[in-house]
């Protein structure tokens, strides 16, 4: 006899939480790597801000790709 499984909650967004868990350590590392070559504080801030903006823009573009829009397990 099989044991009944509890259904997954419909309102839990796995994709959102996965992105959040990856973004928390990734965004400061991206900013640090972009600012490292500069010695002037102003250039470091500009480089870090531009790198963060570019990475967020790229993440949005990747998220909107048609091949990634369909559900993984449609039922």
CSV table of C-alpha atoms in Angstrom, one decimal:
chain,number,residue,atom,x,y,z
A,1,UNK,CA,0.0,0.0,0.0
A,2,UNK,CA,1.3,3.4,-0.9
A,3,UNK,CA,1.3,6.3,1.5
A,4,UNK,CA,-0.4,9.4,0.3
A,5,UNK,CA,1.8,12.4,-0.3
A,6,UNK,CA,0.9,15.9,0.8
A,7,UNK,CA,0.5,18.2,-2.2
A,8,UNK,CA,2.9,21.1,-2.6
A,9,UNK,CA,1.5,24.5,-1.6
A,10,UNK,CA,0.5,26.4,-4.7
A,11,UNK,CA,1.6,29.8,-3.5
A,12,UNK,CA,5.3,28.9,-2.8
A,13,UNK,CA,7.5,30.4,-5.5
A,14,UNK,CA,10.6,28.2,-5.8
A,15,UNK,CA,12.0,30.3,-8.6
A,16,UNK,CA,11.9,33.5,-6.5
A,17,UNK,CA,13.6,31.9,-3.5
A,18,UNK,CA,16.3,30.2,-5.6
A,19,UNK,CA,17.1,33.6,-7.3
A,20,UNK,CA,17.1,35.3,-3.9
A,21,UNK,CA,19.5,32.8,-2.4
A,22,UNK,CA,21.9,33.1,-5.3
A,23,UNK,CA,21.6,36.9,-5.6
A,24,UNK,CA,22.4,37.6,-1.9
A,25,UNK,CA,26.0,36.5,-2.2
A,26,UNK,CA,26.5,37.1,-5.9
A,27,UNK,CA,25.6,40.9,-6.1
A,28,UNK,CA,28.3,42.0,-3.5
A,29,UNK,CA,30.9,39.7,-5.2
A,30,UNK,CA,30.1,41.2,-8.6
A,31,UNK,CA,30.5,44.7,-7.1
A,32,UNK,CA,33.7,43.9,-5.4
A,33,UNK,CA,35.3,42.4,-8.5
A,34,UNK,CA,34.3,45.4,-10.6
A,35,UNK,CA,35.6,47.9,-8.1
A,36,UNK,CA,38.9,46.1,-7.4
A,37,UNK,CA,41.0,47.5,-10.3
A,38,UNK,CA,40.4,51.1,-9.3
A,39,UNK,CA,42.1,53.0,-6.6
A,40,UNK,CA,39.9,56.1,-6.6
A,41,UNK,CA,36.8,55.8,-4.4
A,42,UNK,CA,34.6,57.6,-6.9
A,43,UNK,CA,35.6,55.2,-9.7
A,44,UNK,CA,35.1,52.2,-7.4
A,45,UNK,CA,31.5,53.3,-6.6
A,46,UNK,CA,30.7,54.0,-10.3
A,47,UNK,CA,32.2,50.6,-11.4
A,48,UNK,CA,30.4,48.7,-8.7
A,49,UNK,CA,27.1,50.4,-9.5
A,50,UNK,CA,27.4,49.9,-13.2
A,51,UNK,CA,28.3,46.2,-12.7
A,52,UNK,CA,25.3,45.6,-10.4
A,53,UNK,CA,23.0,47.4,-12.8
A,54,UNK,CA,24.4,45.4,-15.7
A,55,UNK,CA,24.0,42.1,-13.9
A,56,UNK,CA,20.4,42.8,-12.9
A,57,UNK,CA,19.6,43.9,-16.4
A,58,UNK,CA,21.2,40.7,-17.7
A,59,UNK,CA,19.3,38.6,-15.2
A,60,UNK,CA,16.0,40.1,-16.3
A,61,UNK,CA,16.8,39.5,-20.0
A,62,UNK,CA,17.7,35.8,-19.2
A,63,UNK,CA,14.5,35.4,-17.2
A,64,UNK,CA,12.4,36.6,-20.1
A,65,UNK,CA,13.8,34.2,-22.6
A,66,UNK,CA,11.0,32.2,-24.3
A,67,UNK,CA,12.7,28.8,-23.6
A,68,UNK,CA,12.6,29.5,-19.9
A,69,UNK,CA,9.0,30.7,-19.7
A,70,UNK,CA,7.2,27.4,-19.8
A,71,UNK,CA,6.6,25.3,-16.7
A,72,UNK,CA,9.0,22.6,-15.8
A,73,UNK,CA,6.5,20.1,-14.7
A,74,UNK,CA,3.0,20.9,-16.1
A,75,UNK,CA,0.3,18.8,-14.6
